[in-house]
mmCIF file of C-alpha atoms and ligand atoms in Angstrom:
data_model
loop_
_atom_site.group_PDB
_atom_site.id
_atom_site.type_symbol
_atom_site.label_atom_id
_atom_site.label_comp_id
_atom_site.label_asym_id
_atom_site.label_seq_id
_atom_site.Cartn_x
_atom_site.Cartn_y
_atom_site.Cartn_z
ATOM 1 C CA MET A 1 -13.365 -4.492 9.671
ATOM 2 C CA THR A 2 -9.829 -3.276 9.160
ATOM 3 C CA GLU A 3 -8.203 -5.096 6.288
ATOM 4 C CA LEU A 4 -4.860 -6.855 6.537
ATOM 5 C CA VAL A 5 -2.611 -6.327 3.517
ATOM 6 C CA LEU A 6 0.475 -8.515 3.223
ATOM 7 C CA SER A 7 3.474 -6.699 1.788
ATOM 8 C CA LEU A 8 5.314 -9.430 -0.100
ATOM 9 C CA ASP A 9 8.827 -7.978 -0.273
ATOM 10 C CA VAL A 10 10.668 -11.277 -0.675
ATOM 11 C CA LEU A 11 12.985 -11.761 -3.638
ATOM 12 C CA ASP A 12 12.475 -15.408 -4.495
ATOM 13 C CA ARG A 13 9.537 -16.456 -6.655
ATOM 14 C CA LYS A 14 8.955 -19.788 -4.886
ATOM 15 C CA GLN A 15 9.128 -18.202 -1.451
ATOM 16 C CA ALA A 16 6.766 -15.413 -2.546
ATOM 17 C CA VAL A 17 4.175 -17.883 -3.811
ATOM 18 C CA SER A 18 4.468 -20.167 -0.803
ATOM 19 C CA VAL A 19 4.212 -17.319 1.753
ATOM 20 C CA ALA A 20 1.261 -15.828 -0.145
ATOM 21 C CA GLU A 21 -0.499 -19.197 -0.379
ATOM 22 C CA SER A 22 -0.084 -20.001 3.297
ATOM 23 C CA CYS A 23 -1.197 -16.533 4.432
ATOM 24 C CA ALA A 24 -4.075 -16.213 1.942
ATOM 25 C CA PRO A 25 -6.834 -17.364 4.339
ATOM 26 C CA PHE A 26 -5.920 -14.574 6.785
ATOM 27 C CA ILE A 27 -5.298 -11.590 4.528
ATOM 28 C CA ASP A 28 -7.449 -9.277 2.410
ATOM 29 C CA ALA A 29 -4.935 -8.217 -0.239
ATOM 30 C CA LEU A 30 -1.348 -8.656 -1.397
ATOM 31 C CA LYS A 31 0.967 -5.720 -2.003
ATOM 32 C CA ILE A 32 4.002 -6.247 -4.177
ATOM 33 C CA GLY A 33 6.588 -3.722 -5.271
ATOM 34 C CA TYR A 34 10.000 -3.237 -6.812
ATOM 35 C CA PRO A 35 11.892 -5.841 -4.748
ATOM 36 C CA LEU A 36 9.784 -8.773 -5.948
ATOM 37 C CA VAL A 37 8.935 -7.518 -9.437
ATOM 38 C CA LEU A 38 12.543 -6.601 -10.237
ATOM 39 C CA SER A 39 13.618 -10.087 -9.102
ATOM 40 C CA THR A 40 10.975 -12.135 -10.854
ATOM 41 C CA GLY A 41 9.500 -9.916 -13.543
ATOM 42 C CA LEU A 42 5.836 -9.066 -13.933
ATOM 43 C CA SER A 43 5.014 -12.740 -14.480
ATOM 44 C CA ILE A 44 4.849 -13.059 -10.677
ATOM 45 C CA VAL A 45 1.367 -11.562 -11.044
ATOM 46 C CA GLU A 46 0.248 -14.674 -12.954
ATOM 47 C CA ASP A 47 1.730 -16.911 -10.266
ATOM 48 C CA LEU A 48 -0.283 -15.121 -7.588
ATOM 49 C CA ALA A 49 -3.505 -14.847 -9.590
ATOM 50 C CA ASP A 50 -4.897 -18.217 -8.432
ATOM 51 C CA LEU A 51 -5.145 -16.892 -4.872
ATOM 52 C CA ALA A 52 -7.930 -14.547 -6.023
ATOM 53 C CA LEU A 53 -6.708 -11.785 -3.701
ATOM 54 C CA PRO A 54 -6.594 -8.141 -4.775
ATOM 55 C CA LEU A 55 -3.071 -7.283 -5.928
ATOM 56 C CA ILE A 56 -1.705 -3.834 -5.131
ATOM 57 C CA ALA A 57 1.290 -2.524 -7.113
ATOM 58 C CA ASP A 58 3.435 -0.481 -4.738
ATOM 59 C CA PHE A 59 5.462 1.346 -7.375
ATOM 60 C CA LYS A 60 5.011 4.781 -5.756
ATOM 61 C CA VAL A 61 4.580 6.168 -9.237
ATOM 62 C CA ALA A 62 6.125 9.655 -9.336
ATOM 63 C CA ASP A 63 6.714 10.990 -12.828
ATOM 64 C CA ILE A 64 5.251 13.368 -15.394
ATOM 65 C CA PRO A 65 1.667 12.633 -16.459
ATOM 66 C CA ASN A 66 2.596 10.831 -19.680
ATOM 67 C CA THR A 67 5.107 8.536 -18.005
ATOM 68 C CA ASN A 68 2.716 7.918 -15.112
ATOM 69 C CA ARG A 69 0.106 6.901 -17.696
ATOM 70 C CA LEU A 70 2.500 4.458 -19.380
ATOM 71 C CA ILE A 71 3.493 2.947 -16.022
ATOM 72 C CA CYS A 72 -0.087 2.587 -14.792
ATOM 73 C CA GLU A 73 -1.284 1.103 -18.085
ATOM 74 C CA ALA A 74 1.448 -1.534 -17.742
ATOM 75 C CA VAL A 75 0.465 -2.159 -14.109
ATOM 76 C CA PHE A 76 -3.199 -2.792 -14.843
ATOM 77 C CA SER A 77 -2.522 -4.710 -18.069
ATOM 78 C CA ALA A 78 -0.323 -7.043 -16.024
ATOM 79 C CA GLY A 79 -3.311 -7.880 -13.829
ATOM 80 C CA PHE A 80 -2.926 -5.643 -10.783
ATOM 81 C CA ASP A 81 -6.072 -4.330 -9.105
ATOM 82 C CA ALA A 82 -4.603 -1.191 -7.573
ATOM 83 C CA VAL A 83 -1.582 1.084 -7.746
ATOM 84 C CA ILE A 84 0.178 3.257 -5.176
ATOM 85 C CA ALA A 85 1.331 6.625 -6.524
ATOM 86 C CA HIS A 86 3.058 9.655 -5.051
ATOM 87 C CA GLY A 87 1.104 12.882 -4.704
ATOM 88 C CA PHE A 88 3.986 15.346 -4.348
ATOM 89 C CA VAL A 89 4.323 15.344 -8.144
ATOM 90 C CA GLY A 90 1.170 17.481 -8.327
ATOM 91 C CA PRO A 91 -2.450 17.137 -9.390
ATOM 92 C CA ASP A 92 -1.978 16.490 -13.110
ATOM 93 C CA ALA A 93 0.478 13.624 -12.598
ATOM 94 C CA ALA A 94 -1.456 12.085 -9.692
ATOM 95 C CA ARG A 95 -4.788 12.436 -11.503
ATOM 96 C CA THR A 96 -3.378 10.506 -14.471
ATOM 97 C CA CYS A 97 -2.765 7.501 -12.200
ATOM 98 C CA VAL A 98 -6.296 7.733 -10.826
ATOM 99 C CA GLU A 99 -7.804 7.981 -14.309
ATOM 100 C CA VAL A 100 -5.889 4.985 -15.657
ATOM 101 C CA ALA A 101 -6.821 2.972 -12.560
ATOM 102 C CA HIS A 102 -10.508 3.826 -12.913
ATOM 103 C CA ASN A 103 -10.478 3.094 -16.672
ATOM 104 C CA HIS A 104 -9.385 -0.401 -15.703
ATOM 105 C CA SER A 105 -11.947 -0.629 -12.866
ATOM 106 C CA GLY A 106 -9.012 -0.494 -10.466
ATOM 107 C CA ALA A 107 -8.004 1.739 -7.589
ATOM 108 C CA ALA A 108 -5.259 4.312 -6.980
ATOM 109 C CA TYR A 109 -3.898 5.228 -3.573
ATOM 110 C CA ILE A 110 -1.822 8.354 -3.041
ATOM 111 C CA VAL A 111 1.064 8.450 -0.551
ATOM 112 C CA ALA A 112 0.236 11.359 1.758
ATOM 113 C CA GLU A 113 2.996 10.806 4.310
ATOM 114 C CA MET A 114 5.604 8.074 4.561
ATOM 115 C CA SER A 115 6.334 5.971 7.628
ATOM 116 C CA HIS A 116 10.130 6.072 7.998
ATOM 117 C CA PRO A 117 11.845 8.538 10.386
ATOM 118 C CA GLY A 118 13.307 10.720 7.630
ATOM 119 C CA ALA A 119 9.873 11.312 6.111
ATOM 120 C CA THR A 120 9.195 14.090 8.598
ATOM 121 C CA GLU A 121 11.892 16.227 6.934
ATOM 122 C CA PHE A 122 9.744 17.011 3.914
ATOM 123 C CA PHE A 123 6.232 15.677 4.579
ATOM 124 C CA HIS A 124 5.690 17.742 7.739
ATOM 125 C CA GLY A 125 4.894 21.443 7.793
ATOM 126 C CA GLY A 126 1.705 21.130 5.776
ATOM 127 C CA VAL A 127 2.895 19.056 2.827
ATOM 128 C CA ALA A 128 1.166 15.810 3.832
ATOM 129 C CA GLU A 129 -2.061 17.737 4.463
ATOM 130 C CA SER A 130 -1.838 19.313 0.982
ATOM 131 C CA ILE A 131 -1.227 15.915 -0.610
ATOM 132 C CA ALA A 132 -4.228 14.465 1.237
ATOM 133 C CA GLU A 133 -6.347 17.343 -0.128
ATOM 134 C CA LEU A 134 -4.974 16.619 -3.592
ATOM 135 C CA ALA A 135 -5.970 12.956 -3.203
ATOM 136 C CA VAL A 136 -9.527 14.093 -2.503
ATOM 137 C CA THR A 137 -9.714 16.504 -5.440
ATOM 138 C CA CYS A 138 -8.115 13.953 -7.800
ATOM 139 C CA ARG A 139 -10.759 11.405 -6.752
ATOM 140 C CA ALA A 140 -8.154 8.928 -5.583
ATOM 141 C CA ASP A 141 -9.556 5.890 -3.810
ATOM 142 C CA GLY A 142 -7.543 6.563 -0.702
ATOM 143 C CA ILE A 143 -4.236 7.536 0.815
ATOM 144 C CA ILE A 144 -1.215 5.893 2.412
ATOM 145 C CA ALA A 145 -0.458 7.237 5.905
ATOM 146 C CA PRO A 146 2.139 6.199 8.501
ATOM 147 C CA ALA A 147 1.361 3.581 11.156
ATOM 148 C CA THR A 148 4.431 4.903 12.952
ATOM 149 C CA ARG A 149 2.600 8.208 13.678
ATOM 150 C CA PRO A 150 -1.023 7.518 14.656
ATOM 151 C CA GLU A 151 -1.610 11.191 15.456
ATOM 152 C CA ARG A 152 -0.769 12.023 11.846
ATOM 153 C CA ILE A 153 -3.247 9.425 10.617
ATOM 154 C CA SER A 154 -5.943 11.142 12.684
ATOM 155 C CA ARG A 155 -4.984 14.523 11.225
ATOM 156 C CA LEU A 156 -5.070 13.172 7.657
ATOM 157 C CA ARG A 157 -8.408 11.434 8.369
ATOM 158 C CA GLU A 158 -9.912 14.884 9.033
ATOM 159 C CA ILE A 159 -8.994 15.797 5.457
ATOM 160 C CA VAL A 160 -9.893 12.630 3.538
ATOM 161 C CA GLY A 161 -13.071 11.795 5.471
ATOM 162 C CA SER A 162 -14.413 8.408 4.480
ATOM 163 C CA LYS A 163 -11.780 7.737 1.821
ATOM 164 C CA ALA A 164 -9.719 4.647 2.502
ATOM 165 C CA ILE A 165 -6.526 4.961 4.525
ATOM 166 C CA TYR A 166 -3.976 2.169 4.197
ATOM 167 C CA SER A 167 -1.176 2.249 6.692
ATOM 168 C CA PRO A 168 2.286 0.648 6.545
ATOM 169 C CA GLY A 169 4.734 0.656 9.433
ATOM 170 C CA VAL A 170 3.135 -1.811 11.838
ATOM 171 C CA GLY A 171 5.551 -4.278 13.434
ATOM 172 C CA ALA A 172 9.051 -4.044 11.958
ATOM 173 C CA GLN A 173 8.934 -0.228 11.805
ATOM 174 C CA GLY A 174 7.513 0.055 15.320
ATOM 175 C CA GLY A 175 3.850 0.890 14.661
ATOM 176 C CA ASP A 176 1.330 -0.655 17.049
ATOM 177 C CA LEU A 177 -1.315 -2.767 15.330
ATOM 178 C CA ASP A 178 -4.007 -2.286 17.955
ATOM 179 C CA THR A 179 -3.714 1.502 17.947
ATOM 180 C CA VAL A 180 -3.537 1.848 14.184
ATOM 181 C CA ALA A 181 -6.244 -0.686 13.311
ATOM 182 C CA ARG A 182 -8.847 1.586 14.938
ATOM 183 C CA LEU A 183 -7.858 4.520 12.738
ATOM 184 C CA VAL A 184 -7.484 3.055 9.265
ATOM 185 C CA ASP A 185 -9.219 0.913 6.673
ATOM 186 C CA GLY A 186 -6.253 -1.377 6.171
ATOM 187 C CA VAL A 187 -2.911 -2.111 7.780
ATOM 188 C CA ILE A 188 0.010 -3.104 5.552
ATOM 189 C CA VAL A 189 2.397 -5.588 7.133
ATOM 190 C CA GLY A 190 5.528 -7.059 5.565
ATOM 191 C CA ARG A 191 8.523 -8.312 7.525
ATOM 192 C CA SER A 192 6.623 -9.164 10.718
ATOM 193 C CA ILE A 193 4.749 -11.770 8.697
ATOM 194 C CA TYR A 194 7.046 -12.996 5.912
ATOM 195 C CA GLU A 195 10.153 -13.150 8.126
ATOM 196 C CA ALA A 196 8.338 -15.069 10.868
ATOM 197 C CA GLU A 197 9.147 -18.722 11.379
ATOM 198 C CA ASN A 198 5.517 -19.474 10.588
ATOM 199 C CA PRO A 199 4.173 -16.665 8.365
ATOM 200 C CA ALA A 200 0.633 -18.101 8.277
ATOM 201 C CA ALA A 201 0.412 -18.220 12.076
ATOM 202 C CA GLU A 202 1.656 -14.647 12.277
ATOM 203 C CA ALA A 203 -0.814 -13.510 9.602
ATOM 204 C CA GLU A 204 -3.598 -15.185 11.563
ATOM 205 C CA ARG A 205 -2.476 -13.428 14.738
ATOM 206 C CA PHE A 206 -2.503 -10.049 12.954
ATOM 207 C CA SER A 207 -5.881 -10.789 11.377
ATOM 208 C CA ARG A 208 -7.468 -11.380 14.795
ATOM 209 C CA ILE A 209 -6.865 -7.785 15.851
ATOM 210 C CA ARG A 210 -9.591 -5.932 14.024
ATOM 211 C CA ARG A 211 -11.625 -2.862 14.726
HETATM 212 O O1 LIG B 1 5.288 5.212 3.831
HETATM 213 C C1 LIG B 1 5.408 4.061 3.444
HETATM 214 N N1 LIG B 1 6.017 3.146 4.245
HETATM 215 C C2 LIG B 1 6.178 1.830 3.874
HETATM 216 O O2 LIG B 1 6.738 1.054 4.654
HETATM 217 C C3 LIG B 1 4.906 3.634 2.202
HETATM 218 C C4 LIG B 1 5.052 2.302 1.810
HETATM 219 N N2 LIG B 1 4.532 1.904 0.659
HETATM 220 N N3 LIG B 1 5.711 1.414 2.645
HETATM 221 C C5 LIG B 1 5.891 0.025 2.197
HETATM 222 O O3 LIG B 1 5.173 -0.833 3.082
HETATM 223 C C6 LIG B 1 7.331 -0.462 2.226
HETATM 224 O O4 LIG B 1 7.975 -0.185 0.993
HETATM 225 C C7 LIG B 1 7.156 -1.958 2.456
HETATM 226 O O5 LIG B 1 6.849 -2.578 1.210
HETATM 227 C C8 LIG B 1 5.915 -2.037 3.331
HETATM 228 C C9 LIG B 1 6.209 -2.140 4.809
HETATM 229 O O6 LIG B 1 6.925 -3.299 5.077
HETATM 230 P P1 LIG B 1 7.408 -3.736 6.560
HETATM 231 O O7 LIG B 1 8.084 -2.548 7.160
HETATM 232 O O8 LIG B 1 6.168 -4.136 7.309
HETATM 233 O O9 LIG B 1 8.326 -4.864 6.290
#
């Protein structure tokens, strides 16, 4: 079954906890990133821990190996279960994220191609394919691929095989849930759920559309 990952990009601690709590029965994981962590600090992880959902740190880690190691150590020490890292930085830097994740029994996902319109400027022309290959050779647990371009997901699937593909861009960015859910292991949805009048009802609606 295709997982549903809630991207919790709200800025207020109380709202984050209440949206997460109400959506918890319908989602498989929570993804949080700079917007929430920079507003609340890493202690938000403790506030969300009671929900017993996997927590994915979307920090798109993209630095030299040593700095990537320091960042990922902090991520997993804070209680996250997975990290999202960039692959364009090259195999040594990406592999460091994977190694730290695995040392903590966690997972690392490499961004192969981003979902926004401007991403085609640099990710197309073979770059996304090379990053997907890098994710395989670095033993990453999976890749991030764009729900806004299902044909690109299919192309990247040829490269990563049975590795997990998580896909943001459904809903607010225009990606179609039904189409994408058949191609990936998990869809990542943010605004369409947390900006809804009733986030739990919307999460339930999304969770009903599975492969
Ligand atoms: O390529 C990417 N596109 C993307 O939207 C890689 C990402 N990590 N994301 C993130 O997914 C983005 O930063 C946001 O947190 C979430 C999508 O949110 P929404 O467009 O559903 O609100």
